[in-house]
Coordinates of C-alpha atoms (C1' of nucleotides) in Angstrom, one line a residue:
Chain A
M10 CA -289.5 -22.7 -151.7
N11 CA -288.8 -19.4 -150.0
N12 CA -289.0 -15.7 -151.0
A13 CA -285.6 -15.8 -152.6
D14 CA -286.5 -18.9 -154.7
V15 CA -289.7 -17.3 -156.0
A16 CA -287.9 -14.0 -156.6
A17 CA -285.2 -15.9 -158.6
A18 CA -287.9 -17.5 -160.8
L19 CA -289.5 -14.1 -161.5
A20 CA -286.1 -12.6 -162.3
E21 CA -285.4 -15.5 -164.7
V22 CA -288.7 -14.8 -166.5
A23 CA -287.6 -11.2 -166.8
E24 CA -284.2 -12.2 -168.3
L25 CA -285.8 -14.6 -170.8
L26 CA -288.2 -12.0 -171.8
E27 CA -285.3 -9.7 -172.5
L28 CA -283.7 -12.4 -174.7
K29 CA -287.0 -12.6 -176.5
N30 CA -287.0 -8.8 -177.0
E31 CA -290.4 -8.5 -175.3
S32 CA -291.8 -5.2 -174.1
G33 CA -289.5 -3.5 -171.7
F34 CA -292.4 -2.6 -169.5
R35 CA -293.4 -6.2 -169.0
I36 CA -289.7 -7.0 -168.3
R37 CA -289.6 -4.3 -165.7
A38 CA -292.8 -5.5 -164.1
Y39 CA -291.2 -9.0 -163.5
E40 CA -288.0 -7.4 -162.2
N41 CA -289.9 -5.1 -159.9
A42 CA -292.0 -8.0 -158.6
A43 CA -288.8 -10.0 -157.9
K44 CA -287.3 -7.1 -156.0
A45 CA -290.4 -6.4 -154.1
L46 CA -290.6 -10.0 -153.0
S47 CA -287.0 -10.1 -151.8
N48 CA -287.6 -7.0 -149.7
Q49 CA -290.3 -8.8 -147.9
T50 CA -289.5 -10.6 -144.6
E51 CA -292.9 -12.2 -144.4
D52 CA -292.8 -15.7 -146.0
V53 CA -294.4 -15.8 -149.4
R54 CA -296.4 -18.9 -148.4
S55 CA -298.1 -17.0 -145.7
L56 CA -298.6 -14.0 -148.0
V57 CA -300.4 -16.2 -150.4
A58 CA -302.5 -17.7 -147.6
T59 CA -303.6 -14.3 -146.3
G60 CA -304.1 -12.7 -149.7
G61 CA -301.3 -10.2 -148.8
L62 CA -299.4 -10.8 -152.1
V63 CA -301.3 -8.3 -154.3
K64 CA -301.1 -5.7 -151.5
I65 CA -297.3 -5.5 -152.2
K66 CA -296.5 -2.6 -154.6
G67 CA -295.2 -4.2 -157.9
I68 CA -297.2 -7.4 -157.6
G69 CA -300.5 -7.4 -159.4
S70 CA -303.1 -10.1 -160.0
G71 CA -301.1 -11.6 -162.9
I72 CA -297.8 -12.1 -161.2
A73 CA -299.7 -13.1 -158.0
R74 CA -301.3 -16.0 -159.9
T75 CA -297.9 -17.0 -161.3
I76 CA -296.5 -17.1 -157.8
E77 CA -299.4 -19.2 -156.6
E78 CA -298.9 -21.6 -159.5
L79 CA -295.2 -21.9 -158.5
L80 CA -296.0 -22.6 -154.9
S81 CA -298.7 -25.1 -155.6
T82 CA -297.2 -27.0 -158.5
G83 CA -293.5 -26.3 -158.2
H84 CA -293.5 -25.0 -161.7
I85 CA -294.4 -22.0 -163.8
V86 CA -295.7 -23.2 -167.2
Y87 CA -294.9 -19.9 -168.8
L88 CA -291.3 -20.0 -167.5
D89 CA -290.9 -23.6 -168.7
Q90 CA -292.0 -22.5 -172.2
L91 CA -289.5 -19.6 -172.1
R92 CA -286.7 -21.9 -171.0
S93 CA -287.4 -24.2 -173.9
E94 CA -286.7 -21.4 -176.3
F95 CA -283.2 -20.6 -175.1
P96 CA -280.5 -23.0 -173.8
E97 CA -279.6 -22.2 -170.2
G98 CA -276.1 -21.0 -171.3
V99 CA -277.5 -18.3 -173.5
R100 CA -278.9 -16.5 -170.5
R101 CA -275.5 -16.8 -168.9
L102 CA -274.0 -14.8 -171.8
M103 CA -275.6 -11.7 -170.4
S104 CA -273.5 -12.0 -167.2
V105 CA -270.6 -10.7 -169.2
P106 CA -270.3 -6.9 -168.8
G107 CA -271.2 -5.2 -172.0
V108 CA -273.2 -8.2 -173.3
G109 CA -276.9 -7.5 -173.2
P110 CA -279.9 -9.4 -174.4
S111 CA -279.5 -8.2 -178.0
L112 CA -276.0 -9.5 -178.5
A113 CA -276.7 -12.7 -176.6
R114 CA -279.7 -13.4 -178.8
R115 CA -277.8 -12.7 -182.0
V116 CA -274.8 -14.9 -181.3
Y117 CA -277.2 -17.7 -180.4
V118 CA -279.4 -17.3 -183.5
E119 CA -276.8 -16.3 -186.0
L120 CA -273.7 -18.2 -184.7
G121 CA -275.3 -21.0 -182.8
V122 CA -273.4 -20.1 -179.6
T123 CA -275.1 -21.8 -176.6
N124 CA -272.7 -21.1 -173.7
L125 CA -269.8 -19.0 -172.5
D126 CA -267.1 -21.4 -173.8
E127 CA -268.5 -21.3 -177.3
F128 CA -268.9 -17.5 -177.0
R129 CA -265.2 -17.2 -176.2
V130 CA -264.2 -19.3 -179.2
A131 CA -266.5 -17.2 -181.5
A132 CA -264.8 -14.0 -180.2
E133 CA -261.4 -15.5 -180.8
D134 CA -261.8 -17.0 -184.2
G135 CA -263.3 -13.9 -185.8
R136 CA -266.9 -15.0 -186.2
L137 CA -268.2 -12.5 -183.6
A138 CA -266.4 -9.6 -185.3
S139 CA -267.9 -10.7 -188.6
L140 CA -271.4 -10.0 -187.5
P141 CA -273.0 -7.0 -189.1
G142 CA -272.7 -4.0 -186.8
L143 CA -269.8 -5.5 -184.8
G144 CA -266.1 -5.4 -185.3
E145 CA -262.8 -6.5 -183.9
K146 CA -263.0 -4.0 -181.0
S147 CA -266.3 -5.5 -179.9
A148 CA -264.8 -9.0 -179.9
Q149 CA -261.7 -7.8 -177.9
N150 CA -264.0 -6.1 -175.3
V151 CA -266.0 -9.3 -174.9
L152 CA -262.8 -11.3 -174.3
R153 CA -261.5 -8.8 -171.8
A154 CA -264.8 -8.7 -170.0
M155 CA -264.9 -12.5 -169.8
E156 CA -261.4 -12.5 -168.2
R157 CA -262.6 -10.1 -165.5
V158 CA -265.6 -12.3 -164.8
N159 CA -263.3 -15.3 -164.5
K160 CA -261.2 -13.5 -161.9
Q161 CA -264.3 -13.0 -159.9
E162 CA -263.6 -9.3 -159.6
S163 CA -267.3 -8.6 -159.2
R164 CA -268.9 -7.5 -155.9
V165 CA -266.7 -6.8 -152.8
S166 CA -267.9 -6.4 -149.3
I167 CA -268.2 -2.8 -148.0
G168 CA -265.4 -3.6 -145.5
K169 CA -263.0 -4.1 -148.4
A170 CA -264.4 -1.3 -150.6
V171 CA -264.2 1.5 -148.1
P172 CA -260.5 1.3 -147.4
L173 CA -259.8 1.0 -151.2
V174 CA -261.9 4.0 -151.9
E175 CA -260.2 6.0 -149.2
E176 CA -256.9 5.2 -150.7
L177 CA -258.1 6.1 -154.2
M178 CA -259.6 9.4 -153.0
D179 CA -256.2 10.2 -151.5
A180 CA -254.5 9.7 -154.8
L181 CA -257.1 11.9 -156.6
K182 CA -256.4 14.9 -154.3
D183 CA -253.6 16.0 -156.6
V184 CA -255.6 16.0 -159.9
P185 CA -255.5 19.7 -161.0
G186 CA -258.8 21.5 -161.3
L187 CA -260.8 18.8 -159.6
D188 CA -262.9 19.8 -156.5
N189 CA -265.6 18.5 -154.2
L190 CA -264.6 14.8 -154.8
V191 CA -267.0 12.4 -153.0
P192 CA -267.8 8.8 -153.4
G193 CA -271.4 7.9 -154.3
G194 CA -273.5 5.0 -155.4
S195 CA -273.9 1.9 -153.2
L196 CA -270.9 2.9 -151.2
R197 CA -272.5 6.1 -150.1
R198 CA -275.6 4.2 -149.3
W199 CA -273.5 1.8 -147.2
A200 CA -274.8 -1.3 -149.1
P201 CA -273.3 -4.5 -147.7
T202 CA -271.6 -5.3 -151.0
I203 CA -270.3 -2.9 -153.7
G204 CA -270.4 -3.7 -157.4
D205 CA -268.5 -0.6 -158.6
I206 CA -267.3 2.6 -157.1
D207 CA -268.8 5.9 -158.2
I208 CA -266.8 9.1 -157.6
M209 CA -268.2 12.5 -158.3
G210 CA -266.6 15.9 -158.4
T211 CA -266.8 19.4 -159.9
S212 CA -264.4 21.1 -162.3
T213 CA -264.2 24.2 -164.4
D214 CA -262.5 22.2 -167.1
A215 CA -264.0 18.7 -167.1
T216 CA -262.1 17.5 -170.2
V217 CA -258.7 18.2 -168.6
A218 CA -259.7 16.7 -165.3
M219 CA -261.0 13.5 -167.0
G220 CA -257.8 13.2 -168.9
C221 CA -255.8 13.2 -165.7
L222 CA -258.2 10.7 -164.0
V223 CA -257.9 8.1 -166.7
S224 CA -254.1 8.3 -166.7
L225 CA -253.6 7.9 -163.0
P226 CA -251.0 5.1 -162.2
Q227 CA -253.7 3.1 -160.4
V228 CA -255.6 2.7 -163.7
R229 CA -255.2 -0.7 -165.2
Q230 CA -257.8 -0.4 -168.0
V231 CA -260.0 2.4 -169.4
L232 CA -263.5 1.1 -170.2
S233 CA -264.8 4.4 -171.4
H234 CA -263.5 8.0 -171.5
G235 CA -265.8 10.9 -172.2
H236 CA -265.9 14.6 -171.3
T237 CA -268.0 14.3 -168.2
K238 CA -268.0 10.5 -167.5
S239 CA -265.3 7.8 -167.5
T240 CA -265.1 4.3 -166.3
I241 CA -261.8 2.6 -165.4
I242 CA -260.6 -0.6 -163.8
T243 CA -258.0 -0.1 -161.0
D244 CA -255.0 -2.2 -160.5
N245 CA -256.8 -4.0 -157.7
G246 CA -259.6 -4.9 -160.0
L247 CA -262.2 -2.4 -158.9
Q248 CA -264.4 -0.7 -161.4
V249 CA -264.6 3.0 -160.9
D250 CA -267.0 5.5 -162.6
F251 CA -266.0 9.1 -162.5
R252 CA -268.6 11.8 -163.1
I253 CA -267.8 15.5 -163.3
V254 CA -270.1 18.5 -163.6
E255 CA -269.9 22.2 -163.0
A256 CA -270.3 23.3 -159.4
E257 CA -273.7 24.8 -159.8
A258 CA -275.1 21.3 -160.6
Y259 CA -273.3 19.5 -157.9
G260 CA -276.4 18.9 -155.7
S261 CA -278.3 17.1 -158.5
L262 CA -275.1 15.2 -159.6
V263 CA -274.6 13.8 -156.1
Q264 CA -278.2 12.9 -155.9
H265 CA -278.2 11.3 -159.3
F266 CA -275.1 9.3 -158.6
T267 CA -276.0 8.1 -155.2
G268 CA -279.0 6.2 -156.5
S269 CA -280.2 3.5 -156.1
R270 CA -281.6 2.8 -159.5
D271 CA -285.0 2.1 -157.9
H272 CA -284.9 5.3 -155.8
N273 CA -284.0 7.4 -158.8
I274 CA -286.7 5.8 -161.0
E275 CA -289.4 6.3 -158.3
L276 CA -288.2 9.9 -157.7
R277 CA -288.4 10.7 -161.4
E278 CA -291.8 9.2 -161.7
F279 CA -292.9 11.2 -158.7
A280 CA -291.4 14.4 -160.2
L281 CA -293.2 13.7 -163.5
S282 CA -296.5 13.5 -161.7
R283 CA -295.8 17.0 -160.5
G284 CA -294.8 18.2 -164.0
Q285 CA -291.1 18.1 -163.3
S286 CA -288.3 16.2 -165.1
L287 CA -285.1 15.2 -163.3
N288 CA -281.6 14.6 -164.4
E289 CA -278.1 15.0 -163.1
Y290 CA -278.0 18.6 -164.1
G291 CA -281.1 19.8 -162.3
I292 CA -284.9 19.9 -162.5
Q293 CA -286.8 21.0 -165.5
D294 CA -290.4 22.2 -165.5
V295 CA -292.0 20.1 -168.3
K296 CA -294.5 22.8 -169.4
S297 CA -292.4 25.9 -169.3
G298 CA -289.0 24.3 -169.9
T299 CA -287.5 26.3 -167.1
R300 CA -284.5 24.7 -165.6
M301 CA -283.3 24.9 -162.0
S302 CA -279.8 23.9 -160.7
F303 CA -278.8 22.8 -157.3
S304 CA -275.5 23.1 -155.6
D305 CA -276.5 20.8 -152.7
E306 CA -278.9 17.8 -152.2
T307 CA -281.0 19.5 -149.5
S308 CA -282.2 22.1 -151.9
F309 CA -282.7 19.5 -154.7
Y310 CA -285.1 17.5 -152.5
A311 CA -286.7 20.6 -151.2
A312 CA -287.6 21.7 -154.7
L313 CA -289.6 18.5 -154.9
D314 CA -291.3 19.3 -151.6
L315 CA -289.4 16.5 -150.0
E316 CA -287.3 16.2 -146.8
L317 CA -283.7 15.4 -147.4
I318 CA -283.5 11.6 -147.6
P319 CA -280.4 10.2 -146.0
P320 CA -278.4 8.1 -148.6
E321 CA -278.8 4.9 -146.6
L322 CA -282.6 5.1 -147.2
R323 CA -282.4 5.6 -151.0
E324 CA -283.4 2.1 -152.0
G325 CA -286.9 2.6 -153.3
R326 CA -288.4 1.1 -150.1
G327 CA -291.0 3.8 -149.3
E328 CA -288.6 6.6 -148.4
I329 CA -290.1 9.0 -151.0
S330 CA -293.6 8.8 -149.6
A331 CA -292.2 9.1 -146.1
A332 CA -290.3 12.2 -147.1
R333 CA -293.5 13.6 -148.7
A334 CA -295.3 13.1 -145.4
R335 CA -292.4 14.5 -143.4
R336 CA -292.2 11.2 -141.6
L337 CA -288.6 10.1 -142.3
P338 CA -287.0 8.4 -139.3
N339 CA -284.5 10.2 -137.1
L340 CA -281.8 7.7 -137.9
V341 CA -279.3 6.4 -135.3
T342 CA -275.8 7.7 -135.7
L343 CA -272.3 6.5 -134.8
G344 CA -272.2 9.1 -132.1
D345 CA -275.3 7.6 -130.4
I346 CA -273.5 4.3 -129.7
R347 CA -272.4 4.2 -126.0
G348 CA -270.9 0.7 -125.8
D349 CA -270.0 -2.6 -127.5
L350 CA -271.7 -5.7 -126.1
H351 CA -270.0 -8.4 -128.1
V352 CA -266.2 -8.5 -127.6
H353 CA -263.8 -11.5 -127.6
T354 CA -260.5 -11.8 -125.8
E355 CA -257.6 -14.4 -125.8
W356 CA -259.6 -16.4 -123.3
S357 CA -261.4 -17.9 -126.4
D358 CA -260.5 -16.9 -130.0
G359 CA -259.7 -13.2 -129.6
T360 CA -256.1 -12.0 -129.9
L361 CA -255.5 -9.9 -126.7
P362 CA -256.1 -10.0 -123.0
I363 CA -259.2 -8.5 -121.3
E364 CA -257.4 -5.4 -120.3
A365 CA -256.3 -4.6 -123.9
M366 CA -259.9 -4.9 -125.2
V367 CA -261.2 -2.7 -122.4
D368 CA -258.5 -0.2 -123.2
A369 CA -259.5 -0.2 -126.9
A370 CA -263.1 0.4 -125.9
R371 CA -262.1 3.2 -123.6
Q372 CA -260.0 4.8 -126.4
R373 CA -263.2 4.9 -128.5
G374 CA -265.0 6.9 -125.8
Y375 CA -267.4 4.2 -124.8
E376 CA -269.3 4.3 -121.6
Y377 CA -269.5 0.6 -121.3
M378 CA -268.5 -2.7 -122.9
C379 CA -269.0 -6.4 -122.4
I380 CA -266.6 -9.3 -122.6
T381 CA -268.4 -12.2 -124.4
D382 CA -266.0 -15.1 -125.1
H383 CA -267.3 -18.3 -126.7
S384 CA -268.7 -21.2 -124.7
G385 CA -267.1 -24.7 -124.8
G386 CA -269.2 -26.1 -127.6
I387 CA -267.1 -24.2 -130.1
G388 CA -264.0 -26.4 -130.1
V389 CA -262.2 -24.5 -132.9
A390 CA -262.8 -21.1 -131.2
G391 CA -261.2 -22.2 -127.9
G392 CA -264.6 -22.0 -126.1
L393 CA -264.5 -21.8 -122.4
S394 CA -265.3 -24.7 -120.1
E395 CA -267.6 -24.2 -117.1
E396 CA -264.4 -24.1 -115.0
R397 CA -262.7 -21.6 -117.2
I398 CA -265.6 -19.2 -117.4
L399 CA -265.9 -19.1 -113.6
Q400 CA -262.2 -18.1 -113.6
Q401 CA -263.0 -15.5 -116.3
I402 CA -265.8 -14.0 -114.2
D403 CA -263.3 -13.2 -111.5
A404 CA -260.8 -11.9 -114.0
V405 CA -263.3 -9.5 -115.6
H406 CA -264.6 -8.4 -112.3
E407 CA -261.1 -7.5 -111.3
V408 CA -260.5 -5.4 -114.4
A409 CA -264.0 -3.8 -114.0
G410 CA -263.1 -2.9 -110.4
A411 CA -259.9 -1.2 -111.6
S412 CA -261.7 0.8 -114.4
S413 CA -263.3 4.0 -113.1
D414 CA -264.0 5.5 -116.5
I415 CA -265.7 2.7 -118.3
H416 CA -268.2 0.1 -117.1
V417 CA -266.9 -3.4 -117.9
L418 CA -269.6 -6.1 -118.0
M419 CA -269.0 -9.9 -117.9
G420 CA -270.9 -11.9 -120.5
S421 CA -270.7 -14.8 -122.9
E422 CA -271.4 -15.7 -126.5
V423 CA -273.0 -18.9 -125.6
D424 CA -273.5 -21.6 -128.2
I425 CA -277.1 -22.6 -129.1
R426 CA -276.9 -26.4 -129.5
R427 CA -278.8 -28.2 -132.2
D428 CA -281.8 -28.8 -129.9
G429 CA -282.0 -25.2 -128.7
S430 CA -280.4 -25.8 -125.4
L431 CA -277.5 -23.7 -124.3
D432 CA -273.9 -24.5 -123.8
F433 CA -273.8 -23.3 -120.2
P434 CA -276.2 -24.3 -117.4
D435 CA -278.5 -21.6 -115.9
Q436 CA -276.4 -21.5 -112.7
I437 CA -273.6 -20.0 -114.8
L438 CA -275.7 -17.9 -117.1
E439 CA -277.3 -16.2 -114.1
R440 CA -274.0 -15.0 -112.9
L441 CA -273.4 -13.1 -116.1
D442 CA -274.4 -9.5 -116.8
W443 CA -275.2 -10.1 -120.5
V444 CA -275.7 -13.2 -122.6
V445 CA -275.5 -13.4 -126.4
A446 CA -276.7 -16.7 -127.8
S447 CA -275.5 -17.7 -131.2
V448 CA -275.8 -20.6 -133.7
H449 CA -272.3 -21.9 -134.8
S450 CA -273.1 -25.4 -136.0
G451 CA -275.7 -27.5 -137.7
F452 CA -276.4 -24.8 -140.3
N453 CA -278.2 -27.3 -142.5
Q454 CA -281.1 -28.1 -140.2
P455 CA -284.6 -27.8 -141.7
E456 CA -286.2 -24.5 -141.3
E457 CA -288.8 -25.7 -138.7
Q458 CA -286.0 -27.1 -136.5
M459 CA -283.7 -24.1 -136.8
T460 CA -286.6 -21.7 -136.0
Q461 CA -287.6 -23.7 -132.9
R462 CA -283.9 -24.0 -131.9
I463 CA -283.5 -20.2 -131.8
I464 CA -286.8 -19.5 -130.2
R465 CA -286.0 -22.0 -127.5
A466 CA -282.8 -20.2 -126.8
M467 CA -284.7 -16.9 -126.6
E468 CA -287.1 -18.4 -124.1
N469 CA -284.2 -18.9 -121.6
P470 CA -284.6 -15.9 -119.3
H471 CA -280.9 -15.4 -119.1
V472 CA -280.5 -14.8 -122.8
D473 CA -280.4 -11.1 -123.6
A474 CA -279.6 -11.2 -127.4
I475 CA -279.3 -13.4 -130.4
G476 CA -275.9 -13.0 -132.1
H477 CA -275.7 -12.8 -136.0
P478 CA -279.2 -14.1 -136.2
T479 CA -279.2 -15.5 -139.7
G480 CA -275.6 -16.9 -139.8
R481 CA -274.8 -15.6 -143.2
L482 CA -271.2 -15.0 -144.4
I483 CA -271.2 -12.7 -147.4
G484 CA -269.9 -14.6 -150.5
K485 CA -269.2 -17.7 -148.4
R486 CA -272.3 -19.0 -146.7
E487 CA -276.0 -18.4 -147.3
P488 CA -278.2 -17.6 -144.3
Y489 CA -279.5 -20.8 -142.7
A490 CA -283.2 -21.6 -143.3
V491 CA -285.1 -19.9 -140.5
D492 CA -288.6 -18.3 -140.3
M493 CA -287.6 -14.8 -139.4
E494 CA -291.1 -13.7 -138.8
A495 CA -291.4 -16.3 -136.0
V496 CA -288.1 -15.2 -134.6
F497 CA -289.2 -11.6 -134.5
A498 CA -292.4 -12.5 -132.8
A499 CA -290.6 -14.6 -130.2
A500 CA -288.0 -11.8 -129.7
A501 CA -290.8 -9.3 -129.1
R502 CA -292.5 -11.7 -126.7
T503 CA -289.4 -12.7 -124.7
R504 CA -287.9 -9.2 -124.9
T505 CA -284.8 -10.5 -126.5
A506 CA -282.6 -8.1 -128.5
L507 CA -281.5 -9.1 -132.0
E508 CA -277.9 -8.3 -133.0
I509 CA -276.8 -6.3 -136.0
N510 CA -273.3 -7.9 -136.2
S511 CA -270.9 -5.3 -137.6
F512 CA -268.4 -7.6 -139.1
P513 CA -268.3 -6.7 -142.8
E514 CA -268.5 -10.3 -143.8
R515 CA -271.6 -10.8 -141.7
L516 CA -273.7 -7.6 -141.5
D517 CA -276.4 -9.7 -139.9
L518 CA -279.2 -8.8 -139.4
V519 CA -279.5 -7.2 -142.8
D520 CA -281.4 -4.0 -143.4
V521 CA -284.8 -5.4 -144.4
H522 CA -284.7 -7.7 -141.3
A523 CA -283.6 -4.8 -139.0
R524 CA -286.5 -2.7 -140.3
R525 CA -289.0 -5.4 -139.8
A526 CA -287.7 -6.1 -136.3
K527 CA -288.0 -2.4 -135.5
D528 CA -291.6 -2.3 -136.8
L529 CA -292.5 -5.3 -134.6
G530 CA -291.1 -3.6 -131.5
V531 CA -288.0 -5.8 -131.3
M532 CA -284.9 -4.2 -129.7
L533 CA -281.8 -4.1 -131.8
V534 CA -278.2 -4.1 -130.6
I535 CA -275.3 -3.1 -132.8
N536 CA -272.1 -5.0 -131.9
T537 CA -268.8 -5.6 -133.5
D538 CA -268.0 -9.2 -132.4
A539 CA -264.4 -7.8 -132.1
H540 CA -261.6 -10.3 -131.9
A541 CA -259.0 -7.6 -131.9
P542 CA -259.0 -3.9 -131.1
I543 CA -259.2 -2.7 -134.7
H544 CA -262.4 -4.7 -135.1
L545 CA -264.1 -2.2 -132.8
D546 CA -264.0 0.3 -135.7
N547 CA -266.3 -2.0 -137.7
I548 CA -269.1 -0.5 -135.7
R549 CA -269.6 2.0 -138.5
Y550 CA -270.7 -0.8 -140.8
G551 CA -273.2 -2.0 -138.2
V552 CA -274.6 1.5 -137.6
A553 CA -274.9 2.0 -141.4
M554 CA -276.9 -1.3 -141.6
A555 CA -279.1 -0.2 -138.8
R556 CA -279.7 3.1 -140.6
R557 CA -280.5 1.2 -143.8
G558 CA -283.1 -0.6 -141.6
W559 CA -284.6 2.8 -140.7
A560 CA -283.5 2.4 -137.0
E561 CA -283.7 5.3 -134.6
P562 CA -281.7 5.5 -131.4
A563 CA -284.7 4.3 -129.3
N564 CA -284.6 1.0 -131.4
V565 CA -281.0 0.3 -130.5
L566 CA -280.1 -1.0 -127.0
N567 CA -276.6 0.2 -126.9
T568 CA -277.5 3.8 -127.4
K569 CA -278.9 3.7 -123.9
T570 CA -277.0 5.2 -121.0
F571 CA -275.4 2.7 -118.7
G572 CA -278.2 3.3 -116.1
D573 CA -280.9 2.7 -118.7
L574 CA -279.1 -0.4 -120.0
C575 CA -279.1 -1.8 -116.5
D576 CA -282.8 -1.1 -116.2
W577 CA -283.4 -2.9 -119.5
L578 CA -281.4 -5.9 -118.3
K579 CA -283.7 -6.2 -115.3
R580 CA -286.7 -6.5 -117.6
D581 CA -289.1 -9.4 -117.0
G582 CA -288.2 -12.5 -119.0
P583 CA -290.8 -14.6 -120.8
Chain B
dG19 C1' -297.5 -6.6 -166.4
dC20 C1' -298.5 -2.8 -163.1
dC21 C1' -300.7 1.4 -161.6
dG22 C1' -304.0 5.6 -160.4
dT23 C1' -304.6 12.8 -154.9
dT24 C1' -306.1 14.5 -163.0
dT25 C1' -306.4 8.3 -165.1
dT26 C1' -309.5 1.4 -165.0
dC27 C1' -306.6 3.2 -170.3
dG28 C1' -302.5 4.8 -171.5
dG29 C1' -298.8 5.8 -169.8
dC30 C1' -294.3 3.5 -167.8
dC31 C1' -286.7 7.6 -165.8
dC32 C1' -282.9 9.7 -168.1
dG33 C1' -278.6 10.6 -170.1
dA34 C1' -273.5 9.2 -171.3
dC35 C1' -270.5 6.6 -174.0
dT36 C1' -269.1 3.0 -177.5
dG37 C1' -268.7 0.9 -181.9
dT38 C1' -269.8 0.9 -186.2
dT39 C1' -271.7 3.7 -188.3
dT40 C1' -273.0 8.5 -191.5
dT41 C1' -277.6 8.6 -187.7
dC42 C1' -278.2 5.2 -184.0
dA43 C1' -278.9 0.9 -181.3
dG44 C1' -277.0 -1.3 -177.4
dT45 C1' -275.5 -1.2 -172.8
dC46 C1' -274.9 0.7 -168.4
dG47 C1' -275.8 3.0 -164.1

DNA sequence: GCCGTTTTCGGCCCGACTGTTTTCAGTCG
C-alpha cells in the first residue's frame, strides 16, 4: 500500500460521491487530498507514524483518519458502502468524454445500464435518446466519444505532442486575422504527458478566425465551435482547444489557459482574499466593479503583487506563496547545460561510432560529454565485456586526444545486478571518468530489496550517478517499487548524483522527486541517454522536468564548468 | 471535508459551449 494506492482510494471516494450527487465541496476535498498525497515523496506510512499527515494542505483530521483506517485494516468502510451502491462499471461510464456523473447516474437508475457495453447498446437502440432532456445528438456524441476512447487516443507523451503542435502551429500561420498564436496548457507547463492541446491567440474578428480554424484540412471532427472558443480533433487524433480574445486581454488569456486547474483555482482564491476576481479577460475589483486588462502575463501577476511565475511551476504546489514572498527559484535553463553525461555509441546499443556522437555534442555547443555504453549484463543491449570496455577506454582516449574544442570523458552505464553489486569490477570502474549505475532487470523485486539494491550501488565509491532512478516507461511500465526517501538520503550521504533522464518516455526522475532531491541537498544531473545524435535534442525535456522540480543551476551537476565538474568528481566517497 | 494575515463558522474559481430547451443543467478546462 503506497501513496499512489491511497490516493487512488481517495479519488474513488470522490468519484462515487459525484455519482451520488453529494456536495461538490466534499468531492473536491477528497480530490484535493488524493492530489496532495500523490505530490508527496515521503511514504504515507511514515507520514502516519510521525503525525505528518494532517500537516499536508488538503488533508484534515477526517481524511487523515480515513487513511489510517485504510493502512491498518486494508479497507475503508465508507468506500465499501459507496461501492455497494453503484456497480464498478457505472463509475467507468464517466471515463467517456462528455459523460459526467449526472448522465452516468441516470442511465444506471433509469435504464439499468451497468457497464460500457450496455451503455453503447443503449445509445445505439434509441433508449438513451429517449431520456427526457436528451436526444439523438447526445446519443451520437456518446458513441463517437466511446470510439475515441477505444482507439486510446488519450494522453500522449510530451515528446510526441511537441512536434505535432509545432506542425499544427505552422499550418495556423496562414489563418487570416489571427495573431500571437501560442500553445498553452500542460504543453506550456512541459508536463510529461499531454491530454489535449490548448492554442491561444488574438484577433480583431474572432468569429471569422474561429470559422477558419475549424475548417482547416487537419480537422477530423469539430467537438464545439463558438465565437471565442472551439474544440476540434485533428487527423492524428489530438484534441485541440482554440481560444481567441482581443489583444488587450492577451496576458490574462495566456495565464488562464496555461493553468493548471489547481494553480488557477488557488490563484483565484488568493485573489478573492484580496477582493479581486480573476477570469480570462482580466481582473475585477469585487467592491468597485472596476476591471483591468493585461496584454502580458508579467503585468497580470504584478497586479496581484506576485512575481511572474514560470509556466513549469504552475501546478498548485506552493508557487503562489513563493511568488508572494519573492522567493521563486531561479530556474535552470537550457543554456545553462554544458555537457551530456549519458551517451551511447555503436559499441553497445547506440547507432553511431564514438566520433559521430562527439561531433553531435560539439555541434550543440557543449563543453564536455561522456561516452557511457552498457555493461555486459544487458545482453539485449550489446553490453560490453570487460575485455571490450578496456578496448573502448583506449578508443575514447584516442578521440579525446584529437578533440581540442570539447572534453570527451570515458564512462559506463553499468548495470546494477539484483543484489546491488555492479557489472564491472572496481579495477575497471576506477579507470573510468564517470559511472552511471542503472537498474535494467528484476523490476519486480520487493521494495525493500530494490531500495537496498540501489543504495548498495551508490555506496560503491566509483559510482557517480544513478541513471533513470525509478525505471518507469510512460504508458508502458510503472516505476519499480522503491523507497525514494531512502534513496535520496543515501544519495546525499554518498554524494551520488541522481539523473533526470530526458528521454520523453522516461522523464525519470519526475518533477516531485527532483524537487525533493533538491530540497535534501542531492545533486541532479540532466542527461539524454542518447542512442543517436538526434536524441541529444531531448535535453529540452529533461531541463523542463528539472524546472518543474524547482531546480536551479547549482542543483544540476552538468551546469558546472569542466573544471568544476572535475573538482566534483574528486569529491570524497562514502 | 477543509480552512483561516478579517473568520473555528461560513465560505469554498470562473466562464464557454452544447443540447434540449424557451431558461438552464451538464460538462469541460
